[in-house]
mmCIF file of C-alpha atoms in Angstrom:
data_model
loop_
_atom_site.group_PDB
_atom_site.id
_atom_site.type_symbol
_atom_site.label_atom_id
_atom_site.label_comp_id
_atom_site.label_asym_id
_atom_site.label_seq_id
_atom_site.Cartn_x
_atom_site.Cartn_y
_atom_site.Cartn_z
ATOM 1 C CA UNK A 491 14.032 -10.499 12.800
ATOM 2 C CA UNK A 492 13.466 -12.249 9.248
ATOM 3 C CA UNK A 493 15.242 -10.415 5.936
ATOM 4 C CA UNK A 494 13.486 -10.452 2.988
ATOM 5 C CA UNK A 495 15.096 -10.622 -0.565
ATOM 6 C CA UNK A 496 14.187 -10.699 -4.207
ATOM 7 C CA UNK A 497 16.552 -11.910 -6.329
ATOM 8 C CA UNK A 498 15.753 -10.682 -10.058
ATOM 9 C CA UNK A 499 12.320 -11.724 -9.215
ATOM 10 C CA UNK A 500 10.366 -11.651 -12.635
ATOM 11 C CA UNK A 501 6.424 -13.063 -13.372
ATOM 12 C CA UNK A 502 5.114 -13.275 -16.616
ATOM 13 C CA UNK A 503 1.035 -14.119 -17.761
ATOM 14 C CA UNK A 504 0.730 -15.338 -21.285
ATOM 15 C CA UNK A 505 2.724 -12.422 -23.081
ATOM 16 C CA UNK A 506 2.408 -9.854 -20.380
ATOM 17 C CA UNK A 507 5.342 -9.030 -18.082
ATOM 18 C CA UNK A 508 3.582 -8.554 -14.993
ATOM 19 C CA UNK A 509 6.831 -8.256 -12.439
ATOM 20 C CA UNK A 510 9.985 -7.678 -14.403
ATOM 21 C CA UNK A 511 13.419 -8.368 -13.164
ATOM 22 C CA UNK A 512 12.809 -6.648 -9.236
ATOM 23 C CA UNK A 513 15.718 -6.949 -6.922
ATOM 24 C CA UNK A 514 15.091 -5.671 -3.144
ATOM 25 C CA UNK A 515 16.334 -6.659 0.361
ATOM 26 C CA UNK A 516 14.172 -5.582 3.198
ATOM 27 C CA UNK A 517 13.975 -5.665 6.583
ATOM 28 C CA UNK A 518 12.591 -4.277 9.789
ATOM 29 C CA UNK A 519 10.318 -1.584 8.505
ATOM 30 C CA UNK A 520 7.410 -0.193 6.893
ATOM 31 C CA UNK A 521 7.625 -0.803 2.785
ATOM 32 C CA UNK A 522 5.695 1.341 0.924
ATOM 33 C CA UNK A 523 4.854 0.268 -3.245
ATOM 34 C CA UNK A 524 2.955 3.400 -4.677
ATOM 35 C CA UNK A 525 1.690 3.368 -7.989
ATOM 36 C CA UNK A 526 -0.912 3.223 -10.852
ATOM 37 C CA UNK A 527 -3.752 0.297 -10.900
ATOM 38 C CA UNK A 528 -1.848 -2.623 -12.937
ATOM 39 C CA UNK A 529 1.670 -1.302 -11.954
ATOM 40 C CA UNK A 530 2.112 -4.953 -10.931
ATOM 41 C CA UNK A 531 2.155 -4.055 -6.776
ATOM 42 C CA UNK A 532 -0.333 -7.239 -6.646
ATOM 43 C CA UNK A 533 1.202 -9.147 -8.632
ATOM 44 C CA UNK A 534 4.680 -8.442 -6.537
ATOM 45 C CA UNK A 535 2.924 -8.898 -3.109
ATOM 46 C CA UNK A 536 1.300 -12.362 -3.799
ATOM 47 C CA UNK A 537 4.564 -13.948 -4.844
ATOM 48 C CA UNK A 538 6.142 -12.446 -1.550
ATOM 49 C CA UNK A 539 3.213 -14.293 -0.231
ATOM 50 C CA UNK A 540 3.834 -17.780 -1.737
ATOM 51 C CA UNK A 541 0.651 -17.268 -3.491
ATOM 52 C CA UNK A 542 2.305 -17.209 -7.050
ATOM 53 C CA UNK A 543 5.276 -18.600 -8.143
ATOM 54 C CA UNK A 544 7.900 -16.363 -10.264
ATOM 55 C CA UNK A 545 8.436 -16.994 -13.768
ATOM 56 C CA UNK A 546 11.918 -16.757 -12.321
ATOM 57 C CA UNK A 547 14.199 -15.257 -10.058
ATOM 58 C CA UNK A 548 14.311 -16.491 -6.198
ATOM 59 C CA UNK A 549 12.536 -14.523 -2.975
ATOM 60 C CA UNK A 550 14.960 -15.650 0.345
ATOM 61 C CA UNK A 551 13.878 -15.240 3.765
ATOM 62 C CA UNK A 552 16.958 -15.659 5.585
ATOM 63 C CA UNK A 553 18.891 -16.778 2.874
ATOM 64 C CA UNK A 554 16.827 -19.743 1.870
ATOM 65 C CA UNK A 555 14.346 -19.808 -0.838
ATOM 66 C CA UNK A 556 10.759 -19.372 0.446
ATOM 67 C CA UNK A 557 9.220 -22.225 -1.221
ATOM 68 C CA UNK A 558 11.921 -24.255 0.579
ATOM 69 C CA UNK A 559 11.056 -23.042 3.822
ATOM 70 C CA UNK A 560 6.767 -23.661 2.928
ATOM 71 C CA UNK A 561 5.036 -24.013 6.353
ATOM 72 C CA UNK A 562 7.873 -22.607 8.423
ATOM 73 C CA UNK A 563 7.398 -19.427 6.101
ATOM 74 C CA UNK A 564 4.058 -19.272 6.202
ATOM 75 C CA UNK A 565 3.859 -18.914 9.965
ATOM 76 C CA UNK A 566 5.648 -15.843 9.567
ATOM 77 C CA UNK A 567 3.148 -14.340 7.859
ATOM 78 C CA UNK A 568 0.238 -11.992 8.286
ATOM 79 C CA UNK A 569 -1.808 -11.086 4.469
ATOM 80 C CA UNK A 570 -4.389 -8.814 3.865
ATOM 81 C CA UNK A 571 -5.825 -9.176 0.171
ATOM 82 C CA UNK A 572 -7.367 -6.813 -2.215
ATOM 83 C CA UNK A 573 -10.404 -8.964 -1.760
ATOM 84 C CA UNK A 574 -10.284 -11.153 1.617
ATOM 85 C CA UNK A 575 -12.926 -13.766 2.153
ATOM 86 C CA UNK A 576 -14.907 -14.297 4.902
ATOM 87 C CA UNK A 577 -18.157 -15.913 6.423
ATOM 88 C CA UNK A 578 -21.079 -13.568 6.025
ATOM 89 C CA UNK A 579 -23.165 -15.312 8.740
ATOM 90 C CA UNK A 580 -20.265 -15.573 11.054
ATOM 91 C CA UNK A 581 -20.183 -12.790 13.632
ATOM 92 C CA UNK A 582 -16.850 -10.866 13.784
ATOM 93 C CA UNK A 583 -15.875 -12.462 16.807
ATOM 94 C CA UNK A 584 -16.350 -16.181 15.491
ATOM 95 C CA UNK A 585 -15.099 -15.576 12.495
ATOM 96 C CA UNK A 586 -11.467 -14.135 14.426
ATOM 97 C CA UNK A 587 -11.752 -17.346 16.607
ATOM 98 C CA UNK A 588 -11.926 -19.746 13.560
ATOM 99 C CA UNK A 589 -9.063 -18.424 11.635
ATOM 100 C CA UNK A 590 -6.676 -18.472 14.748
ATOM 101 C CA UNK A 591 -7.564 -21.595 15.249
ATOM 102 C CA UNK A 592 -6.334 -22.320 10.954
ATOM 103 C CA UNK A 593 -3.305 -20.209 11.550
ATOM 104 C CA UNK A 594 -2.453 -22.531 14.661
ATOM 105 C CA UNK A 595 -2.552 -19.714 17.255
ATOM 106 C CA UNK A 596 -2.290 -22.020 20.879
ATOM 107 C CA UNK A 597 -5.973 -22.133 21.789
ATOM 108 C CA UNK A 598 -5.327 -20.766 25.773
ATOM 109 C CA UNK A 599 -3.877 -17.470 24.529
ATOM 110 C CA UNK A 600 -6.365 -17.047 20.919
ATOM 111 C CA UNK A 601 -9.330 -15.908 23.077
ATOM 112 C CA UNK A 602 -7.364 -13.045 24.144
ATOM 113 C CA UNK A 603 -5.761 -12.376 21.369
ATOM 114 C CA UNK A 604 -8.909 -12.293 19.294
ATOM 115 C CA UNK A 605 -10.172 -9.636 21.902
ATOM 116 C CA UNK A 606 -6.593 -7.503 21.596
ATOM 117 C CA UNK A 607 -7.530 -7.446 17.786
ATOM 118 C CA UNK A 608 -10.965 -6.518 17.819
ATOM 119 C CA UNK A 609 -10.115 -3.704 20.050
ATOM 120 C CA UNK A 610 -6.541 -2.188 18.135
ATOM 121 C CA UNK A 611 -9.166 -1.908 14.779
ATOM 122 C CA UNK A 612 -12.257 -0.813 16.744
ATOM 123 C CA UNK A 613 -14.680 -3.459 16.702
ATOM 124 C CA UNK A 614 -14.813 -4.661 20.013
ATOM 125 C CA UNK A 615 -18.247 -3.434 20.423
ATOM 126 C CA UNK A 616 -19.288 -4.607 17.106
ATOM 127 C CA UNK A 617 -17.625 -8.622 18.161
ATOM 128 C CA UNK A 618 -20.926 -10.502 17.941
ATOM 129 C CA UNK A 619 -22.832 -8.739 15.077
ATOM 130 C CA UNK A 620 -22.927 -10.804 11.550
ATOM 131 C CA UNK A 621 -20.600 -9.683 9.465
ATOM 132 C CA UNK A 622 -22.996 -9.197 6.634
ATOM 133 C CA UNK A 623 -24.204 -6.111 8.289
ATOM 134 C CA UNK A 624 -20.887 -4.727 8.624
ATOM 135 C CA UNK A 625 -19.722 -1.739 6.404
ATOM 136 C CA UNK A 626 -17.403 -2.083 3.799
ATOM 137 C CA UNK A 627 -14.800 0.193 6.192
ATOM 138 C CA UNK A 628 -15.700 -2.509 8.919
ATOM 139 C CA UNK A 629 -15.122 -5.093 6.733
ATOM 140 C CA UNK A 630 -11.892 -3.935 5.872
ATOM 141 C CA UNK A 631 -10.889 -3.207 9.607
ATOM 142 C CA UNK A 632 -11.739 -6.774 10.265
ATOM 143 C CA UNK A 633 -9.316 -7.802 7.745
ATOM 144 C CA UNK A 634 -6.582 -6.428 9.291
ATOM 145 C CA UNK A 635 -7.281 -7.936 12.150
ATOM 146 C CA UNK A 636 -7.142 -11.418 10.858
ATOM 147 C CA UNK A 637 -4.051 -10.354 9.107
ATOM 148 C CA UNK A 638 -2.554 -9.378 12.260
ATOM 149 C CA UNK A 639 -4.077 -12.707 14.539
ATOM 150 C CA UNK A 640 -0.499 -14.832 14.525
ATOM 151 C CA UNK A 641 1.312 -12.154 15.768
ATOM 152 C CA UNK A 642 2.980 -12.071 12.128
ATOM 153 C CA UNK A 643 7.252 -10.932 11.341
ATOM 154 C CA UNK A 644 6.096 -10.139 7.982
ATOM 155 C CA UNK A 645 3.045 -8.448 7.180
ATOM 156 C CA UNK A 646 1.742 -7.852 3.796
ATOM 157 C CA UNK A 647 -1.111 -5.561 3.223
ATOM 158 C CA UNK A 648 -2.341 -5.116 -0.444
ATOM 159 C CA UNK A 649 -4.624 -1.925 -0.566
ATOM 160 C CA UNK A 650 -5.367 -1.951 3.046
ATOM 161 C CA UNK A 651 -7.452 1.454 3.009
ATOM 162 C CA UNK A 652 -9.904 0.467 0.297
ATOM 163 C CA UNK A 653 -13.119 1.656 2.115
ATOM 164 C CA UNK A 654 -11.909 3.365 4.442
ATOM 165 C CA UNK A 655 -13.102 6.655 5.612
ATOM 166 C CA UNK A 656 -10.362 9.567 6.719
ATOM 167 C CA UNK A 657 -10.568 8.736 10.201
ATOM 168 C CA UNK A 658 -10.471 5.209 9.943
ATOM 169 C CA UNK A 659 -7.446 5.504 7.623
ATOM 170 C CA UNK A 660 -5.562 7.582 9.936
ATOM 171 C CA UNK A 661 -6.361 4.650 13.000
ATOM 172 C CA UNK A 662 -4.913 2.094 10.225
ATOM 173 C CA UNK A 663 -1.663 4.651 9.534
ATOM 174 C CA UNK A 664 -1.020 4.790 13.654
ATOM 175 C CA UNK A 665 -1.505 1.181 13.683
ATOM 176 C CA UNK A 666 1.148 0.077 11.603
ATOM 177 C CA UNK A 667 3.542 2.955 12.722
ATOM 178 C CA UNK A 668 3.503 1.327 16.319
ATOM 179 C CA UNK A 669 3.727 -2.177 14.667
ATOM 180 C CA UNK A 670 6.639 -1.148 12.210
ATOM 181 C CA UNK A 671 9.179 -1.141 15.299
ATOM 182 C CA UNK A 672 9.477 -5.092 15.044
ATOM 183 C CA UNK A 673 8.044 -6.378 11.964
ATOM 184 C CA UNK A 674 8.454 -6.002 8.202
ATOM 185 C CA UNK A 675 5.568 -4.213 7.200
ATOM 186 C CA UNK A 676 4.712 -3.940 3.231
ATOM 187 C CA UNK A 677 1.865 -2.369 1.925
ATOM 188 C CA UNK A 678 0.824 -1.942 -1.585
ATOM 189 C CA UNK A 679 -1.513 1.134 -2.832
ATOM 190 C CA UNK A 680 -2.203 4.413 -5.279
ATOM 191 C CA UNK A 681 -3.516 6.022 -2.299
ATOM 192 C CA UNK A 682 -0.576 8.794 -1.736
ATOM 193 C CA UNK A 683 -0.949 9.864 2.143
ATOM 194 C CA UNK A 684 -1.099 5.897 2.670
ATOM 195 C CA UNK A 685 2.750 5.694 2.284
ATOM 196 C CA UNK A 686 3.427 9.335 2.689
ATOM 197 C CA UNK A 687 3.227 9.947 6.475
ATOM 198 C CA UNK A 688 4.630 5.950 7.283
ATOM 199 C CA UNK A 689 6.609 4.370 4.657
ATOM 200 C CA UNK A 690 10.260 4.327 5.877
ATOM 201 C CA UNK A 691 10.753 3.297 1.999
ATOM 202 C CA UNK A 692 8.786 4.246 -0.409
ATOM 203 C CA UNK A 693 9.032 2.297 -3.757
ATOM 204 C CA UNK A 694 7.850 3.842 -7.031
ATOM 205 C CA UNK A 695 6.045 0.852 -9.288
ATOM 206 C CA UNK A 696 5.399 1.103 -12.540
ATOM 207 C CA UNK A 697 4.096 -1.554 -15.250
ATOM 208 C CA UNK A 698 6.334 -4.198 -13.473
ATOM 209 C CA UNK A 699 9.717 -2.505 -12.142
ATOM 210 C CA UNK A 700 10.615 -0.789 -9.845
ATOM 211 C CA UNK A 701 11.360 3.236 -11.259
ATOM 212 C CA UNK A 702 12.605 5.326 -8.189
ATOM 213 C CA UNK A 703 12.817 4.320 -4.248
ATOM 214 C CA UNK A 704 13.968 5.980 -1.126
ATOM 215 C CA UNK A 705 13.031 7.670 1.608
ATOM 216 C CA UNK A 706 9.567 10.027 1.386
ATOM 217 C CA UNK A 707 12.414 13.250 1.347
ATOM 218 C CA UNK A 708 14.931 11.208 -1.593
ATOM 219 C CA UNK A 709 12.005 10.024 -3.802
ATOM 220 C CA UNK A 710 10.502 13.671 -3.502
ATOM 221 C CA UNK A 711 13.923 15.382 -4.413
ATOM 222 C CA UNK A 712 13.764 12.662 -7.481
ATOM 223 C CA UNK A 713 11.835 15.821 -9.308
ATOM 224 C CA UNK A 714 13.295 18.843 -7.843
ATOM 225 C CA UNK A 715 13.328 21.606 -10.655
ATOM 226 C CA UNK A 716 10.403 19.739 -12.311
ATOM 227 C CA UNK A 717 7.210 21.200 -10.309
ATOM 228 C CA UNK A 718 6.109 24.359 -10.877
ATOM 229 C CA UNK A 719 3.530 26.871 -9.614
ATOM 230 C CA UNK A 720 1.271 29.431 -12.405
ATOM 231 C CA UNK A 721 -1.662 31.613 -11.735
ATOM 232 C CA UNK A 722 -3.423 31.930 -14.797
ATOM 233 C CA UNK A 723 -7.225 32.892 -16.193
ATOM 234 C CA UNK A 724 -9.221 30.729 -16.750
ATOM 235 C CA UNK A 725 -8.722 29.918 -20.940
ATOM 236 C CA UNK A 726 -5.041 29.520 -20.239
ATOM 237 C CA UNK A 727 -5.661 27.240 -17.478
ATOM 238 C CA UNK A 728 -7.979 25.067 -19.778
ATOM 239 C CA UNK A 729 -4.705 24.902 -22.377
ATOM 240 C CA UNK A 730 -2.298 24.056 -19.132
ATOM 241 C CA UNK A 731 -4.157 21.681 -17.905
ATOM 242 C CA UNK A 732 -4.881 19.879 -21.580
ATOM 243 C CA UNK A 733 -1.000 20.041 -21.996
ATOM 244 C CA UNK A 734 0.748 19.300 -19.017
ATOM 245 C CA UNK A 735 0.183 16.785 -15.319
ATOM 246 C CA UNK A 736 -1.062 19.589 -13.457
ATOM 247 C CA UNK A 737 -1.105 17.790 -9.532
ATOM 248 C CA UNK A 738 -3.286 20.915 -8.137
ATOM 249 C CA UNK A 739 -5.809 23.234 -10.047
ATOM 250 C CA UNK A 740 -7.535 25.974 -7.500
ATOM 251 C CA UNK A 741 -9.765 28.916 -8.716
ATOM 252 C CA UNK A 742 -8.482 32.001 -6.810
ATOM 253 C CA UNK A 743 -11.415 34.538 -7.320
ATOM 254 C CA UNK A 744 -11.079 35.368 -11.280
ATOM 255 C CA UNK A 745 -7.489 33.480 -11.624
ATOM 256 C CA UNK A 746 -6.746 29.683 -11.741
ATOM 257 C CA UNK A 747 -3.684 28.368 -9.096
ATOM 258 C CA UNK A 748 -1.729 25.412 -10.856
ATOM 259 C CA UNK A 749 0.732 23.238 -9.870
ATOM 260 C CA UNK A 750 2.225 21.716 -12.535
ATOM 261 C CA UNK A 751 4.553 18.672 -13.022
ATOM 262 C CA UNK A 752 7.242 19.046 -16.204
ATOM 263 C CA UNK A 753 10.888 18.642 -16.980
ATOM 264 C CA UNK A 754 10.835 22.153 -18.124
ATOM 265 C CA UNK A 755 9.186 25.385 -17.616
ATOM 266 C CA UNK A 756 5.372 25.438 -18.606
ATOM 267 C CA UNK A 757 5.103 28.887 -19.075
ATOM 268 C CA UNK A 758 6.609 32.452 -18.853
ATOM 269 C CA UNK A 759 6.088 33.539 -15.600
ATOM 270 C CA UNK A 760 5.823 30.265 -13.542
ATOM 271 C CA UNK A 761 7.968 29.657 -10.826
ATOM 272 C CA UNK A 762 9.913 26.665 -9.632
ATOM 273 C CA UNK A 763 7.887 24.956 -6.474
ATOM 274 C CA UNK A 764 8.917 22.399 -3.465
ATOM 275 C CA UNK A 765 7.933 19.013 -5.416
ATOM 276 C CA UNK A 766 5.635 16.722 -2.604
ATOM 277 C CA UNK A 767 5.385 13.465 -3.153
ATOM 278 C CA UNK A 768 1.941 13.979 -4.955
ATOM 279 C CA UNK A 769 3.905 15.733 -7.572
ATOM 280 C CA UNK A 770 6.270 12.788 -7.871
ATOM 281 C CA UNK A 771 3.220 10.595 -8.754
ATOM 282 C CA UNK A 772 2.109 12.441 -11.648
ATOM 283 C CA UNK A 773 5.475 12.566 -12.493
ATOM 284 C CA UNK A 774 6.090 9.240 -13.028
ATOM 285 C CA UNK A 775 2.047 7.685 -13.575
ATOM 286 C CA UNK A 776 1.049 11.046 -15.437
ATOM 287 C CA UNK A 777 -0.322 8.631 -18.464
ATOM 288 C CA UNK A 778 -2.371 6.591 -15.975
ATOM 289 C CA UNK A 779 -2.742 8.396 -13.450
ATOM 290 C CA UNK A 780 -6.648 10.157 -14.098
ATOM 291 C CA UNK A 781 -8.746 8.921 -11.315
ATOM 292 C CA UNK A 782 -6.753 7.700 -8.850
ATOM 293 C CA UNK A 783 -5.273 10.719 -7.785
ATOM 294 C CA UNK A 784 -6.424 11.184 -3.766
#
């Protein structure tokens, strides 16, 4: 079972500090990075890929430097971009033949391992249609699939749900759950309940570093005493809301449930609430957070 680790591991773009200075050892596992659009969880995921090189710092597998270990490394891998390319014209099931054959996959065993990936992501019955008809969900689904064609040690998904709908994102969440038990799994998103219910670390990105990680339960007790619950009409709740992260807003017949994120009390009469790990995202993304929030 490979270790992973980044050694000070900073990237920099003209005079932006994409990655700065992240230090991480990781094993067997599911690896959660949660944060904001731009947080730099792309950024992070292609170097771990080989894709970019760091402005400096070192990423070991095994103790030796990755770009050391090149082709050897690169069989360990599975990848799932943001934006994965593929053959439009190419059915789903050609297209899974042709990239086991790139990735090297012994060609008596890749027909049937092709077929054991179509079915795991649901598109066995789907196998010979063109993949421009596909949905962007299927599309997705697909990509994990290649991702997952080598039988990969490490496998590194960057927004892996884009697209999909709720039940297809709870088949990808039971997917890598049962894959998690022998493989370093590390997925990057702003998609809470993607790392919420399977993470077994969950790491907290923001522009560039790394700013709280842990266990779901230790990253959540990161803001104990800071969420707090208010029922308030409706003009207060407009001057709440302006004034504070508020991480749930519910009309309750004439009144206004909030759930508001803040170091200190909000107002008289609010009480002190469990924080969930929604709360610890506005908590720490509250200036960039509008939007993304789902």
């Amino acid at each position: 079972m490979p270790e992973l680790v980044l050694d000070r591991v900073t990237k920099h773009f003209k005079n932006k500090i994409a990655v700065d200075a992240v230090s991480l050892s990781m094993q067997q596992g599911v690896y959660g990075f949660l944060g904001a659009n731009g947080a730099g969880k792309t950024t992070l995921l292609r170097m771990l890929c080989g894709v970019l090189k760091p402005t400096s710092g070192e990423i070991r597998c095994n103790g030796t430097e990755i770009r050391k270990l090149d082709g050897d490394y690169r069989c360990l891998l599975g990848y799932l971009p943001q934006d994965f390319g593929y053959y439009p014209d190419f059915s789903a099931k050609r297209y899974l033949e042709y990239l086991a054959a790139c990735k090297a996959v012994p060609k008596d065993l890749a027909k049937d391992k092709v077929q054991e990936m179509l079915r795991l992501v649901g598109l066995e019955g789907e196998q010979r249609q063109k993949i421009k008809s596909f949905s962007g969900g299927m599309i997705r689904r697909l990509g994990i699939a290649q991702a997952l064609l080598n039988d990969p040690e490490i496998l590194i998904l960057d927004e892996p749900t884009s697209g999909l709908d709720p039940k297809e994102r709870i088949r990808f969440r039971n997917i890598i759950s049962a894959l998690s038990k022998k493989k370093i799994v590390i997925l990057s998103t702003h998609i809470v309940s993607d790392v919420e219910f399977i993470a077994d670390r969950i790491l907290l990105m923001k522009q560039g570093s790394i700013v709280e990680q842990g266990s779901a339960r230790e990253v959540t007790d990161s803001v104990k005493g800071k969420v707090w619950e208010y029922l308030a009409d409706q003009e207060e709740a407009a001057r709440i809301n302006a004034a504070f992260a508020v991480s749930n807003l519910r009309n309750e017949g004439d009144k206004v449930y909030l759930r508001i994120v803040s170091d200190n009390c909000p107002c008289e009469g609010a009480s002190s609430a469990q924080p969930r790990l929604e709360d610890v995202y506005m908590y720490y993304f509250e200036e960039t957070a509008a939007g993304h929030m789902q």
